Coordinates of C-alpha atoms and ligand atoms in Angstrom, one line a residue:
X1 CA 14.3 -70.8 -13.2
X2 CA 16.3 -70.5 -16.0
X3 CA 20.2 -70.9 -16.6
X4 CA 22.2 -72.3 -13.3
X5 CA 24.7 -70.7 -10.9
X6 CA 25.7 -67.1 -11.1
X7 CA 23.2 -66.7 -14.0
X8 CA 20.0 -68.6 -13.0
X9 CA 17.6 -66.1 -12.9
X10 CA 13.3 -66.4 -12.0
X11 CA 11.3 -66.0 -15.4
X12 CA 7.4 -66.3 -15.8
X13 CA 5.1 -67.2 -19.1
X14 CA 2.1 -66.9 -20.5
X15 CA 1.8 -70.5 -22.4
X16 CA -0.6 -71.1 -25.1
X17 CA -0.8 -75.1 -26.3
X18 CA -2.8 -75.4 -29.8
X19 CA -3.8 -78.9 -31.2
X20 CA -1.8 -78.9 -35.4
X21 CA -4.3 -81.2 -36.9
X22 CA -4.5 -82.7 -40.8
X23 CA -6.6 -82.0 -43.7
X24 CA -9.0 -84.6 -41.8
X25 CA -9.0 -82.9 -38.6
X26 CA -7.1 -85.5 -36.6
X27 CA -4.8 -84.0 -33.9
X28 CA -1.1 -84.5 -35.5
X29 CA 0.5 -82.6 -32.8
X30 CA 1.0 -79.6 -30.3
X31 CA 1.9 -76.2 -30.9
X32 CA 3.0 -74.6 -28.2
X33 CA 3.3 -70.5 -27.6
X34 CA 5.4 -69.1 -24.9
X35 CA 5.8 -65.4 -23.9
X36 CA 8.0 -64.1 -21.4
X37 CA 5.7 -62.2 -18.9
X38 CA 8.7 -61.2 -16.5
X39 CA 9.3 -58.1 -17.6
X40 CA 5.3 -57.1 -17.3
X41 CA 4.9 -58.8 -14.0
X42 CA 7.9 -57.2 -12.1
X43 CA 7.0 -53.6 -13.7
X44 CA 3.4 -54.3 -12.1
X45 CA 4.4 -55.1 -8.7
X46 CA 7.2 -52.3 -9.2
X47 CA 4.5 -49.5 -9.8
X48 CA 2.5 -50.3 -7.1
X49 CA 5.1 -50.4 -4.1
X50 CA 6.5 -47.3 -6.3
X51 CA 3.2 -45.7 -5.8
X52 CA 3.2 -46.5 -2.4
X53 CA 6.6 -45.1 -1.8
X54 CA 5.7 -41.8 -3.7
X55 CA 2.9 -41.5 -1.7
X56 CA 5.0 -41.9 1.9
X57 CA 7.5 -39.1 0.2
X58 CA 4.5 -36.6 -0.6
X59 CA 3.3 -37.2 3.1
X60 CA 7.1 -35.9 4.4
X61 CA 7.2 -39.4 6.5
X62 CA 10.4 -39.7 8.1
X63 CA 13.6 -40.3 5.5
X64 CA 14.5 -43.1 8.0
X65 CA 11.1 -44.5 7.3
X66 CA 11.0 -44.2 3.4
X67 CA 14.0 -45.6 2.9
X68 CA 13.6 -48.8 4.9
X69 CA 10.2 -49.1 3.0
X70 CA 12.2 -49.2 -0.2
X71 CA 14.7 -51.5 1.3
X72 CA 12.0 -54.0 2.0
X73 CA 10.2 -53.6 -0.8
X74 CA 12.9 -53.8 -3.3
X75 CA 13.9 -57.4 -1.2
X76 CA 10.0 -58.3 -1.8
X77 CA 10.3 -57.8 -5.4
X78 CA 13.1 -59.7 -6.1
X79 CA 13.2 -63.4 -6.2
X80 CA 16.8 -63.9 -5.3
X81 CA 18.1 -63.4 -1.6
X82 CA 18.9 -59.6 -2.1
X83 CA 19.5 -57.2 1.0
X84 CA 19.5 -53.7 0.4
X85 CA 21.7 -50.4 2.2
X86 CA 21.2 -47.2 1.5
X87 CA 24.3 -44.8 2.6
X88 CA 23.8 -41.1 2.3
X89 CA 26.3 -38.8 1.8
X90 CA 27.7 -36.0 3.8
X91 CA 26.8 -32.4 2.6
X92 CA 30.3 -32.2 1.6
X93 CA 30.3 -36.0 -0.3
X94 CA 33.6 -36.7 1.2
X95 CA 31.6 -39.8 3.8
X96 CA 28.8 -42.1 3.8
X97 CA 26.7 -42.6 6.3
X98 CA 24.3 -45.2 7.4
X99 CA 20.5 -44.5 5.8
X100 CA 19.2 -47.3 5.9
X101 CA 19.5 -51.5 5.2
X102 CA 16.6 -52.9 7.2
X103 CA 18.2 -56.5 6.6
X104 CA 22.0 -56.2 7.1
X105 CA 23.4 -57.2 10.9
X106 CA 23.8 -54.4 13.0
X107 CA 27.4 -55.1 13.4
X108 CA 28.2 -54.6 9.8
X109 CA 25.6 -51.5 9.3
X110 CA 27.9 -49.7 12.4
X111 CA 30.8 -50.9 10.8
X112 CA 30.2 -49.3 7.4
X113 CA 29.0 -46.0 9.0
X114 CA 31.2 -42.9 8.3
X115 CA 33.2 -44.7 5.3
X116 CA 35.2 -42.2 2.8
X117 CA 34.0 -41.9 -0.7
X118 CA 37.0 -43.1 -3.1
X119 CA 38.4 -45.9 -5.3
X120 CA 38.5 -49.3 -4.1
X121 CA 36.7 -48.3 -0.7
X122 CA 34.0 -51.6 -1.1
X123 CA 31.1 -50.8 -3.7
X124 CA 29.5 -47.8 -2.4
X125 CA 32.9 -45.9 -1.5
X126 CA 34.1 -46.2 -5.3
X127 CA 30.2 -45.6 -6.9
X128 CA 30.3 -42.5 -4.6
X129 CA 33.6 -41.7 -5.6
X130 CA 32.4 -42.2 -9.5
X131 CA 28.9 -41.1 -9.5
X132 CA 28.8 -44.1 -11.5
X133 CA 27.6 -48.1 -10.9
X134 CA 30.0 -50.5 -8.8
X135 CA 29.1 -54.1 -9.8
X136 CA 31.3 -56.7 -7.2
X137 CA 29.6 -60.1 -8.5
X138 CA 32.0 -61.6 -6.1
X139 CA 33.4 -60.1 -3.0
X140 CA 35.4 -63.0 -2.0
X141 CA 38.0 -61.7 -5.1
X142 CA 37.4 -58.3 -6.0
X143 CA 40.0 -56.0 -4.8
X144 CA 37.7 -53.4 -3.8
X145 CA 36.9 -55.7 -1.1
X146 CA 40.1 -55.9 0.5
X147 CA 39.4 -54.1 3.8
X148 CA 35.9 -55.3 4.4
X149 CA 36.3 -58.9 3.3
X150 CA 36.3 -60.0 6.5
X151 CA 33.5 -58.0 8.0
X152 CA 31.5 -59.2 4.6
X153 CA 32.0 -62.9 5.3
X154 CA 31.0 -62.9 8.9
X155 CA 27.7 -60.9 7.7
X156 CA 27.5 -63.4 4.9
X157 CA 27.4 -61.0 1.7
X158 CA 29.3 -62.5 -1.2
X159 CA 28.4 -59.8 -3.6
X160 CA 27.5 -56.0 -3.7
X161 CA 26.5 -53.7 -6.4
X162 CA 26.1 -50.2 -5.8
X163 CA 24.5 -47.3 -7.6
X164 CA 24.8 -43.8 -6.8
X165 CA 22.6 -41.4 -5.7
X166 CA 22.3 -37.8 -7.4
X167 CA 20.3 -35.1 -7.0
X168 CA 18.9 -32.8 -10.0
X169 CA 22.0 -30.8 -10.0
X170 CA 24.6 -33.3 -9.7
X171 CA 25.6 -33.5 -5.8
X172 CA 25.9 -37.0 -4.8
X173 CA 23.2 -38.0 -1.8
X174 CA 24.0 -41.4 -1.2
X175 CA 24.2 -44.5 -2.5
X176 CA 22.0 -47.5 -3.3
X177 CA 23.7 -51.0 -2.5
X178 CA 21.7 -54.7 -3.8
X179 CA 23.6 -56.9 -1.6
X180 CA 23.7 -60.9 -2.5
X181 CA 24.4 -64.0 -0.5
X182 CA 26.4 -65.7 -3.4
X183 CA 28.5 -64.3 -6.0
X184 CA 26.2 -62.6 -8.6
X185 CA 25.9 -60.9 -12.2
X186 CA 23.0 -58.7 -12.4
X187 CA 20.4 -58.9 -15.1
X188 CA 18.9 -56.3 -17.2
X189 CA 15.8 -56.3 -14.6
X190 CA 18.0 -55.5 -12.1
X191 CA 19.4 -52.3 -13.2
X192 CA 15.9 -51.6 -14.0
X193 CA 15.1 -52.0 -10.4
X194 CA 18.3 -50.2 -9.2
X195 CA 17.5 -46.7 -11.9
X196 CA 13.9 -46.5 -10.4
X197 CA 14.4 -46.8 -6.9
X198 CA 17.6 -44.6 -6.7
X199 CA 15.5 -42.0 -8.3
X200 CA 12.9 -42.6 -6.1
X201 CA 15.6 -42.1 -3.0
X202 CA 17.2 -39.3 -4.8
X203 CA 13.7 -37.5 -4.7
X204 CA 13.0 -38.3 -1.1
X205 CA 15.9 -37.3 0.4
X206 CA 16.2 -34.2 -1.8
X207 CA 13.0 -33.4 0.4
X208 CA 14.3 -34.0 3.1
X209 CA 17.4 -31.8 2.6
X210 CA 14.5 -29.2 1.7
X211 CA 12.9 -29.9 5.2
X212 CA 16.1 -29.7 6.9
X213 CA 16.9 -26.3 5.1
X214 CA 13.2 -25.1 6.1
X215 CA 13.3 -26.2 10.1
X216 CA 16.9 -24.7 10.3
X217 CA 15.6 -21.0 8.1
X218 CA 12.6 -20.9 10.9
X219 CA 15.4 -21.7 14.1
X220 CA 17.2 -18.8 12.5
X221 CA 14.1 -16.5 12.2
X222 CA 13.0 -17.8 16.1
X223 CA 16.5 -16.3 16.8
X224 CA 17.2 -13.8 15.4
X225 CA 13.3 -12.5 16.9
X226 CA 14.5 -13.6 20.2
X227 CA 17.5 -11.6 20.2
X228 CA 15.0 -9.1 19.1
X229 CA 13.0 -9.2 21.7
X230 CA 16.1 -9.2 24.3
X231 CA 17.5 -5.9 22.8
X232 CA 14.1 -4.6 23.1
X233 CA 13.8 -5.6 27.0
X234 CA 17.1 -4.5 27.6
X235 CA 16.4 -0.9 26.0
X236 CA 13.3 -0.6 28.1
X237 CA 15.0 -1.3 31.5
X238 CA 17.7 1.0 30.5
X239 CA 15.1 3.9 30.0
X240 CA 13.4 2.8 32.9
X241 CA 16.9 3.2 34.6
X242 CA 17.7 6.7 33.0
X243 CA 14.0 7.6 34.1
X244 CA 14.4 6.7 37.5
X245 CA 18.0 8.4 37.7
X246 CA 16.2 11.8 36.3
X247 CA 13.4 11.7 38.4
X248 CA 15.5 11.3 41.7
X249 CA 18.2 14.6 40.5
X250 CA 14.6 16.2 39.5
X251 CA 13.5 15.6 43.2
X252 CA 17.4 15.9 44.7
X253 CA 17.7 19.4 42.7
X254 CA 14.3 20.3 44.5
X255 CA 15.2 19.3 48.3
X256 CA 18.5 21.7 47.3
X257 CA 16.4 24.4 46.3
X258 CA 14.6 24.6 49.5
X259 CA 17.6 24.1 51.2
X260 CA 19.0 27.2 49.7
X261 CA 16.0 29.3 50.5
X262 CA 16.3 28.0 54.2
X263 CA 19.8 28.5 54.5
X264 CA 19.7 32.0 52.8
X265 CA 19.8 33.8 55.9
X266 CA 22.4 31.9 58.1
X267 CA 25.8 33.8 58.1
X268 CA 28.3 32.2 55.2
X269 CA 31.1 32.6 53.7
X270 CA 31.2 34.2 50.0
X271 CA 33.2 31.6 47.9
X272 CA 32.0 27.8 47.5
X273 CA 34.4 25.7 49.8
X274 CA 33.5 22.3 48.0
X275 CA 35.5 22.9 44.8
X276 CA 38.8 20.9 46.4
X277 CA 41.9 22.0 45.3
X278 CA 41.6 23.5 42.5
X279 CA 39.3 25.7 44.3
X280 CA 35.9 27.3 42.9
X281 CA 35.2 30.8 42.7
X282 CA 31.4 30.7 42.8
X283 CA 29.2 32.1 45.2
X284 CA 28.0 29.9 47.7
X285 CA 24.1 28.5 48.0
X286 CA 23.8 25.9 50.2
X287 CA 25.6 24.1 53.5
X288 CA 26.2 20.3 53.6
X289 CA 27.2 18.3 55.9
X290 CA 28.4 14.4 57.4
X291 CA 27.2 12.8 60.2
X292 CA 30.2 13.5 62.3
X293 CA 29.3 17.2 62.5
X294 CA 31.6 18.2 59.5
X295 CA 29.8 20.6 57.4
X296 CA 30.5 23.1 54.4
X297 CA 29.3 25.6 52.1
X298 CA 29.6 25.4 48.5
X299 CA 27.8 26.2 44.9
X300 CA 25.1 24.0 43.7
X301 CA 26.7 21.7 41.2
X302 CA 29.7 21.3 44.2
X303 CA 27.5 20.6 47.1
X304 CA 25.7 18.5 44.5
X305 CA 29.1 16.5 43.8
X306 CA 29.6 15.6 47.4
X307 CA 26.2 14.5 48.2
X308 CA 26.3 12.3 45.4
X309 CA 30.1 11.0 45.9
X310 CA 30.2 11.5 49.7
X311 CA 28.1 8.2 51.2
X312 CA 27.6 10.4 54.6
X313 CA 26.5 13.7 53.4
X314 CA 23.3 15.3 53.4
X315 CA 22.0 18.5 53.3
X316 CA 22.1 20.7 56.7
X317 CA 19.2 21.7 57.9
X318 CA 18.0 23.7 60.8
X319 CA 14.7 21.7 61.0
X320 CA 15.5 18.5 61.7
X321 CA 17.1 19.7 64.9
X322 CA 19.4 17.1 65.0
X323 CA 20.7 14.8 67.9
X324 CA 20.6 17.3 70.6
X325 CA 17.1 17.6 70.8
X326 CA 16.7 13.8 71.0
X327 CA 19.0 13.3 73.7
X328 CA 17.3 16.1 75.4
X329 CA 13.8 14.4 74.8
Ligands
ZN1 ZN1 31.8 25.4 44.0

């Protein structure tokens, strides 16, 4: 560890101890050659778990999924208690909403759900609100803090920088939050950490906006097909209808016909006496009539009216005989 408090930070070397000896050979002293590995040793385990991540995004695992990954490997990586929270924003940046922070209570992770993007709304609010980093090394007196002290203390966070998230073309996604137990100043290694991985989440859920865009393109397409589909039944009955309806004036038209011919020679009257009263003038072709014994002569398109609007009429005919010659049976 080197420094103390606020600014201790975990360092590794590669030490190299070389006797110094005289111009007789005797061992005079020690030289000793130390070389900060850190650096090397944090960007190896950071390209591997990187890898891995990449890997999880080019497989389209779940967002939820990829993003807890990161959490838990970015609090792997670093040597310091550091919880991670990812927020992501809403299409129209104005919220944030919960993505992911695999180590923060649940309580706090509901409380923080839905929070506005603006100045001095905790860390993430105002980086969302910048598009620029928000570093609180100590929540206990930062201002920003002001409305969430309380929920900070009783999920024992004392200090939270945030980054935010952007996509290629400049719409903020989310943010990235390192969260701290005690009050904290980052290091150089730290921002490192923060630029790769909100890359790495920027990417990820940039796909996932792209899957979301796809899935909701094919629910249009299924649809608008459906309705399609539904347009074309509906057309099909409807002919089916219209052919029906034809086919029964087809076969209505021929009953009338050969009711004509029957009727021809039964004693008539000249003018049609269906046409109400505004009276028709044509000659008359066949006889109708109700089953209450109510009959009437009229042209074809008026006898054809009142068999189709009277519910009792039909057309008279001699053959049937009627009644009479049942109750006569
Ligand atoms: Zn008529």
């Amino acid at each position: 560890m080197l420094g103390s408090g606020a600014r201790a930070r975990e360092a590794f070397f590669d030490l190299v101890y070389e006797p110094r000896r005289d111009g007789e050979g005797a061992v005079v002293g020690i030289q000793m050659i130390g070389v900060e590995t850190t650096q090397v040793k944090h960007a190896q385990g950071l390209m591997l778990e990187h890898q891995v991540l990449l890997e999880q995004i080019a497989r389209q695992a779940l967002l939820g999924d990829v993003l807890d990954g990161m959490a838990r490997c970015i609090e792997s990586l670093t040597q310091n208690d550091v919880r991670v929270s990812v927020l992501l924003a809403d299409p129209d940046g104005a919220h944030l909403r919960h993505g992911a922070a695999p180590s923060l209570p649940d309580f706090y992770n509901q409380a923080i759900d839905g929070i506005a993007a603006g100045e001095g709304i905790g860390s993430c609010g105002a980086a969302a609100h910048r598009r620029g980093p928000v570093i609180v090394t100590d929540i206990a007196t930062d201002p920003f803090w002001d409305d969430f002290r309380e929920l900070a203390g009783k999920a024992g966070l004392a200090a939270c920088w945030s980054t935010p998230i952007v996509a290629r073309d400049g719409r903020l996604l989310g943010t990235f939050a390192m969260y701290h137990g005690v009050p904290r100043v980052p290091q150089e290694s730290d921002f490192a950490l923060a630029r790769v991985f909100t890359g790495t989440a920027a990417l990820a859920i940039e796909r996932h906006h792209v899957e979301l865009a796809k899935a909701a393109a094919e629910a249009r397409a299924r649809a608008a097909h459906e309705a399609l589909a539904e347009a074309v039944r509906v057309e099909q009955k409807l002919r089916a209808e219209a052919e029906e309806r034809a086919a029964a004036a087809a076969e209505l038209a021929a009953q009338m016909r050969a009711a004509a011919v029957a009727q021809a020679d039964s004693p008539h009257p000249e003018q049609c006496q269906l046409g109400g009263r505004a009276g028709c003038t044509a000659p008359v072709e066949l006889k109708v009539t109700d089953s209450w014994g109510d009959s009437a002569w009229g042209c074809f398109i008026h006898a054809e009216e009142a068999l189709f609007n009277v519910p009792s009429v039909f057309l008279a005919s001699e053959e049937s005989k009627g009644l009479a010659a049942y109750r006569n049976r």
